[in-house]
GROMACS .gro file of N, CA and C in nm:
model
  255
    1MET      N    1  -0.684  -1.903  -0.858
    1MET     CA    2  -0.732  -1.849  -0.983
    1MET      C    3  -0.632  -1.885  -1.092
    2ARG      N    4  -0.681  -1.942  -1.200
    2ARG     CA    5  -0.595  -1.973  -1.313
    2ARG      C    6  -0.585  -1.853  -1.404
    3LYS      N    7  -0.467  -1.836  -1.459
    3LYS     CA    8  -0.446  -1.725  -1.551
    3LYS      C    9  -0.512  -1.759  -1.685
    4SER      N   10  -0.589  -1.667  -1.734
    4SER     CA   11  -0.656  -1.688  -1.861
    4SER      C   12  -0.558  -1.670  -1.976
    5LYS      N   13  -0.568  -1.760  -2.072
    5LYS     CA   14  -0.482  -1.748  -2.190
    5LYS      C   15  -0.531  -1.636  -2.282
    6ASN      N   16  -0.652  -1.588  -2.258
    6ASN     CA   17  -0.708  -1.481  -2.341
    6ASN      C   18  -0.673  -1.342  -2.288
    7CYS      N   19  -0.595  -1.336  -2.181
    7CYS     CA   20  -0.559  -1.206  -2.122
    7CYS      C   21  -0.425  -1.161  -2.178
    8GLY      N   22  -0.427  -1.109  -2.297
    8GLY     CA   23  -0.304  -1.060  -2.358
    8GLY      C   24  -0.284  -0.913  -2.330
    9VAL      N   25  -0.194  -0.853  -2.404
    9VAL     CA   26  -0.161  -0.712  -2.387
    9VAL      C   27  -0.283  -0.623  -2.408
   10ASN      N   28  -0.366  -0.657  -2.505
   10ASN     CA   29  -0.484  -0.575  -2.536
   10ASN      C   30  -0.611  -0.633  -2.475
   11ALA      N   31  -0.600  -0.695  -2.360
   11ALA     CA   32  -0.714  -0.760  -2.296
   11ALA      C   33  -0.815  -0.658  -2.246
   12ARG      N   34  -0.937  -0.707  -2.227
   12ARG     CA   35  -1.042  -0.622  -2.173
   12ARG      C   36  -1.010  -0.584  -2.029
   13PRO      N   37  -1.064  -0.470  -1.981
   13PRO     CA   38  -1.032  -0.423  -1.845
   13PRO      C   39  -1.057  -0.527  -1.736
   14LYS      N   40  -1.167  -0.603  -1.742
   14LYS     CA   41  -1.194  -0.704  -1.639
   14LYS      C   42  -1.087  -0.811  -1.639
   15CYS      N   43  -1.042  -0.848  -1.756
   15CYS     CA   44  -0.939  -0.950  -1.768
   15CYS      C   45  -0.806  -0.897  -1.714
   16ARG      N   46  -0.775  -0.773  -1.748
   16ARG     CA   47  -0.652  -0.711  -1.697
   16ARG      C   48  -0.657  -0.701  -1.545
   17GLN      N   49  -0.773  -0.663  -1.492
   17GLN     CA   50  -0.788  -0.651  -1.347
   17GLN      C   51  -0.768  -0.787  -1.280
   18ALA      N   52  -0.822  -0.891  -1.337
   18ALA     CA   53  -0.805  -1.026  -1.282
   18ALA      C   54  -0.658  -1.066  -1.283
   19ARG      N   55  -0.588  -1.034  -1.391
   19ARG     CA   56  -0.445  -1.066  -1.397
   19ARG      C   57  -0.367  -0.987  -1.294
   20LEU      N   58  -0.399  -0.859  -1.279
   20LEU     CA   59  -0.330  -0.777  -1.180
   20LEU      C   60  -0.353  -0.831  -1.039
   21GLU      N   61  -0.477  -0.868  -1.008
   21GLU     CA   62  -0.507  -0.926  -0.876
   21GLU      C   63  -0.428  -1.054  -0.855
   22ASP      N   64  -0.421  -1.136  -0.956
   22ASP     CA   65  -0.348  -1.262  -0.947
   22ASP      C   66  -0.199  -1.238  -0.922
   23GLU      N   67  -0.141  -1.148  -0.998
   23GLU     CA   68   0.002  -1.119  -0.983
   23GLU      C   69   0.032  -1.052  -0.850
   24LEU      N   70  -0.052  -0.957  -0.810
   24LEU     CA   71  -0.032  -0.891  -0.682
   24LEU      C   72  -0.048  -0.989  -0.566
   25GLY      N   73  -0.142  -1.080  -0.579
   25GLY     CA   74  -0.157  -1.185  -0.478
   25GLY      C   75  -0.031  -1.267  -0.465
   26ASP      N   76   0.031  -1.300  -0.578
   26ASP     CA   77   0.158  -1.375  -0.575
   26ASP      C   78   0.266  -1.295  -0.502
   27ILE      N   79   0.274  -1.166  -0.530
   27ILE     CA   80   0.375  -1.082  -0.466
   27ILE      C   81   0.352  -1.075  -0.315
   28LEU      N   82   0.226  -1.055  -0.274
   28LEU     CA   83   0.196  -1.049  -0.131
   28LEU      C   84   0.230  -1.181  -0.062
   29PHE      N   85   0.203  -1.292  -0.129
   29PHE     CA   86   0.235  -1.423  -0.073
   29PHE      C   87   0.386  -1.438  -0.053
   30VAL      N   88   0.463  -1.396  -0.152
   30VAL     CA   89   0.609  -1.404  -0.142
   30VAL      C   90   0.659  -1.315  -0.028
   31ILE      N   91   0.605  -1.195  -0.016
   31ILE     CA   92   0.648  -1.104   0.090
   31ILE      C   93   0.615  -1.161   0.228
   32ALA      N   94   0.496  -1.219   0.243
   32ALA     CA   95   0.459  -1.280   0.371
   32ALA      C   96   0.553  -1.394   0.406
   33ASN      N   97   0.588  -1.476   0.307
   33ASN     CA   98   0.681  -1.586   0.332
   33ASN      C   99   0.821  -1.535   0.363
   34LEU      N  100   0.864  -1.429   0.297
   34LEU     CA  101   0.994  -1.369   0.326
   34LEU      C  102   0.997  -1.318   0.470
   35ALA      N  103   0.889  -1.252   0.511
   35ALA     CA  104   0.881  -1.201   0.648
   35ALA      C  105   0.895  -1.316   0.748
   36ARG      N  106   0.822  -1.422   0.725
   36ARG     CA  107   0.831  -1.538   0.815
   36ARG      C  108   0.972  -1.595   0.817
   37HIS      N  109   1.035  -1.602   0.701
   37HIS     CA  110   1.172  -1.653   0.691
   37HIS      C  111   1.269  -1.566   0.772
   38LEU      N  112   1.241  -1.435   0.777
   38LEU     CA  113   1.326  -1.342   0.851
   38LEU      C  114   1.287  -1.330   0.998
   39GLY      N  115   1.187  -1.408   1.038
   39GLY     CA  116   1.145  -1.406   1.178
   39GLY      C  117   1.053  -1.291   1.212
   40VAL      N  118   0.987  -1.235   1.112
   40VAL     CA  119   0.895  -1.123   1.132
   40VAL      C  120   0.752  -1.174   1.111
   41ASP      N  121   0.664  -1.141   1.203
   41ASP     CA  122   0.523  -1.176   1.188
   41ASP      C  123   0.462  -1.078   1.088
   42PRO      N  124   0.426  -1.123   0.967
   42PRO     CA  125   0.377  -1.030   0.866
   42PRO      C  126   0.250  -0.957   0.909
   43GLU      N  127   0.165  -1.024   0.985
   43GLU     CA  128   0.042  -0.959   1.030
   43GLU      C  129   0.074  -0.847   1.129
   44ALA      N  130   0.168  -0.872   1.220
   44ALA     CA  131   0.208  -0.768   1.316
   44ALA      C  132   0.274  -0.651   1.242
   45ALA      N  133   0.352  -0.682   1.139
   45ALA     CA  134   0.420  -0.577   1.063
   45ALA      C  135   0.319  -0.486   0.993
   46ILE      N  136   0.217  -0.545   0.932
   46ILE     CA  137   0.119  -0.462   0.861
   46ILE      C  138   0.032  -0.385   0.961
   47ARG      N  139   0.004  -0.445   1.077
   47ARG     CA  140  -0.071  -0.373   1.180
   47ARG      C  141   0.007  -0.249   1.225
   48SER      N  142   0.137  -0.266   1.246
   48SER     CA  143   0.222  -0.155   1.288
   48SER      C  144   0.223  -0.045   1.182
   49THR      N  145   0.237  -0.084   1.058
   49THR     CA  146   0.238   0.013   0.948
   49THR      C  147   0.104   0.085   0.938
   50ASN      N  148  -0.005   0.012   0.953
   50ASN     CA  149  -0.138   0.074   0.949
   50ASN      C  150  -0.155   0.174   1.062
   51SER      N  151  -0.103   0.142   1.180
   51SER     CA  152  -0.111   0.234   1.294
   51SER      C  153  -0.033   0.362   1.266
   52LYS      N  154   0.087   0.347   1.208
   52LYS     CA  155   0.167   0.466   1.174
   52LYS      C  156   0.094   0.551   1.071
   53PHE      N  157   0.038   0.486   0.969
   53PHE     CA  158  -0.034   0.559   0.865
   53PHE      C  159  -0.152   0.635   0.926
   54THR      N  160  -0.228   0.568   1.013
   54THR     CA  161  -0.343   0.632   1.076
   54THR      C  162  -0.302   0.753   1.158
   55ALA      N  163  -0.194   0.740   1.235
   55ALA     CA  164  -0.145   0.852   1.317
   55ALA      C  165  -0.104   0.969   1.228
   56ARG      N  166  -0.035   0.941   1.119
   56ARG     CA  167   0.009   1.048   1.028
   56ARG      C  168  -0.110   1.114   0.960
   57PHE      N  169  -0.206   1.032   0.920
   57PHE     CA  170  -0.324   1.085   0.853
   57PHE      C  171  -0.403   1.174   0.948
   58LYS      N  172  -0.418   1.129   1.073
   58LYS     CA  173  -0.489   1.211   1.172
   58LYS      C  174  -0.417   1.342   1.197
   59TRP      N  175  -0.284   1.339   1.198
   59TRP     CA  176  -0.206   1.461   1.215
   59TRP      C  177  -0.234   1.557   1.100
   60MET      N  178  -0.236   1.503   0.978
   60MET     CA  179  -0.261   1.587   0.861
   60MET      C  180  -0.403   1.641   0.859
   61GLU      N  181  -0.498   1.565   0.912
   61GLU     CA  182  -0.636   1.613   0.916
   61GLU      C  183  -0.651   1.738   1.001
   62LYS      N  184  -0.560   1.758   1.095
   62LYS     CA  185  -0.564   1.877   1.180
   62LYS      C  186  -0.511   2.001   1.109
   63MET      N  187  -0.443   1.983   0.998
   63MET     CA  188  -0.386   2.094   0.922
   63MET      C  189  -0.497   2.169   0.848
   64PRO      N  190  -0.484   2.301   0.839
   64PRO     CA  191  -0.580   2.376   0.756
   64PRO      C  192  -0.567   2.330   0.611
   65ILE      N  193  -0.679   2.310   0.548
   65ILE     CA  194  -0.680   2.260   0.410
   65ILE      C  195  -0.602   2.352   0.316
   66SER      N  196  -0.596   2.480   0.349
   66SER     CA  197  -0.530   2.577   0.262
   66SER      C  198  -0.379   2.553   0.251
   67ILE      N  199  -0.317   2.487   0.350
   67ILE     CA  200  -0.173   2.465   0.341
   67ILE      C  201  -0.137   2.329   0.281
   68LEU      N  202  -0.238   2.248   0.255
   68LEU     CA  203  -0.212   2.118   0.193
   68LEU      C  204  -0.227   2.132   0.043
   69SER      N  205  -0.124   2.091  -0.031
   69SER     CA  206  -0.129   2.106  -0.176
   69SER      C  207  -0.185   1.981  -0.240
   70LEU      N  208  -0.254   2.000  -0.351
   70LEU     CA  209  -0.305   1.886  -0.427
   70LEU      C  210  -0.194   1.822  -0.509
   71GLY      N  211  -0.085   1.894  -0.528
   71GLY     CA  212   0.026   1.842  -0.605
   71GLY      C  213   0.093   1.724  -0.538
   72GLY      N  214   0.075   1.713  -0.409
   72GLY     CA  215   0.130   1.599  -0.338
   72GLY      C  216   0.280   1.598  -0.332
   73ASP      N  217   0.343   1.713  -0.303
   73ASP     CA  218   0.488   1.716  -0.297
   73ASP      C  219   0.542   1.634  -0.181
   74GLY      N  220   0.455   1.600  -0.088
   74GLY     CA  221   0.497   1.512   0.020
   74GLY      C  222   0.559   1.580   0.140
   75ALA      N  223   0.577   1.711   0.136
   75ALA     CA  224   0.643   1.781   0.247
   75ALA      C  225   0.562   1.768   0.375
   76LYS      N  226   0.432   1.786   0.367
   76LYS     CA  227   0.348   1.776   0.487
   76LYS      C  228   0.343   1.631   0.536
   77TRP      N  229   0.343   1.536   0.444
   77TRP     CA  230   0.344   1.395   0.484
   77TRP      C  231   0.474   1.363   0.558
   78GLU      N  232   0.584   1.414   0.508
   78GLU     CA  233   0.713   1.393   0.576
   78GLU      C  234   0.712   1.457   0.714
   79GLN      N  235   0.650   1.574   0.724
   79GLN     CA  236   0.638   1.640   0.854
   79GLN      C  237   0.552   1.556   0.948
   80ALA      N  238   0.444   1.499   0.896
   80ALA     CA  239   0.358   1.412   0.977
   80ALA      C  240   0.435   1.289   1.023
   81LYS      N  241   0.520   1.235   0.936
   81LYS     CA  242   0.602   1.120   0.975
   81LYS      C  243   0.694   1.154   1.091
   82SER      N  244   0.758   1.270   1.082
   82SER     CA  245   0.852   1.307   1.189
   82SER      C  246   0.778   1.339   1.319
   83GLN      N  247   0.657   1.392   1.309
   83GLN     CA  248   0.579   1.424   1.429
   83GLN      C  249   0.526   1.298   1.498
   84SER      N  250   0.504   1.192   1.421
   84SER     CA  251   0.445   1.071   1.480
   84SER      C  252   0.549   0.975   1.536
   85ARG      N  253   0.675   1.009   1.526
   85ARG     CA  254   0.780   0.919   1.576
   85ARG      C  255   0.804   0.939   1.722
   0.00000   0.00000   0.00000
């Protein structure tokens, strides 16, 4: 995807979204190459992270909704992390 010269600071939302996707794609590409350079299989790494996230999320789903805050202080998420290790 080529970057549009019309996507300035005050660009339309679709144009901004396209630029964000383009830039994020570049970042993901760099991270995947860095992983390979370090001898890490990037696909295996993301699979592992997804598995951890799923386990933590399932742990939190078992919690009564009344003790989970919408503020997102992260305390229950941290507890889920420690429980899934």
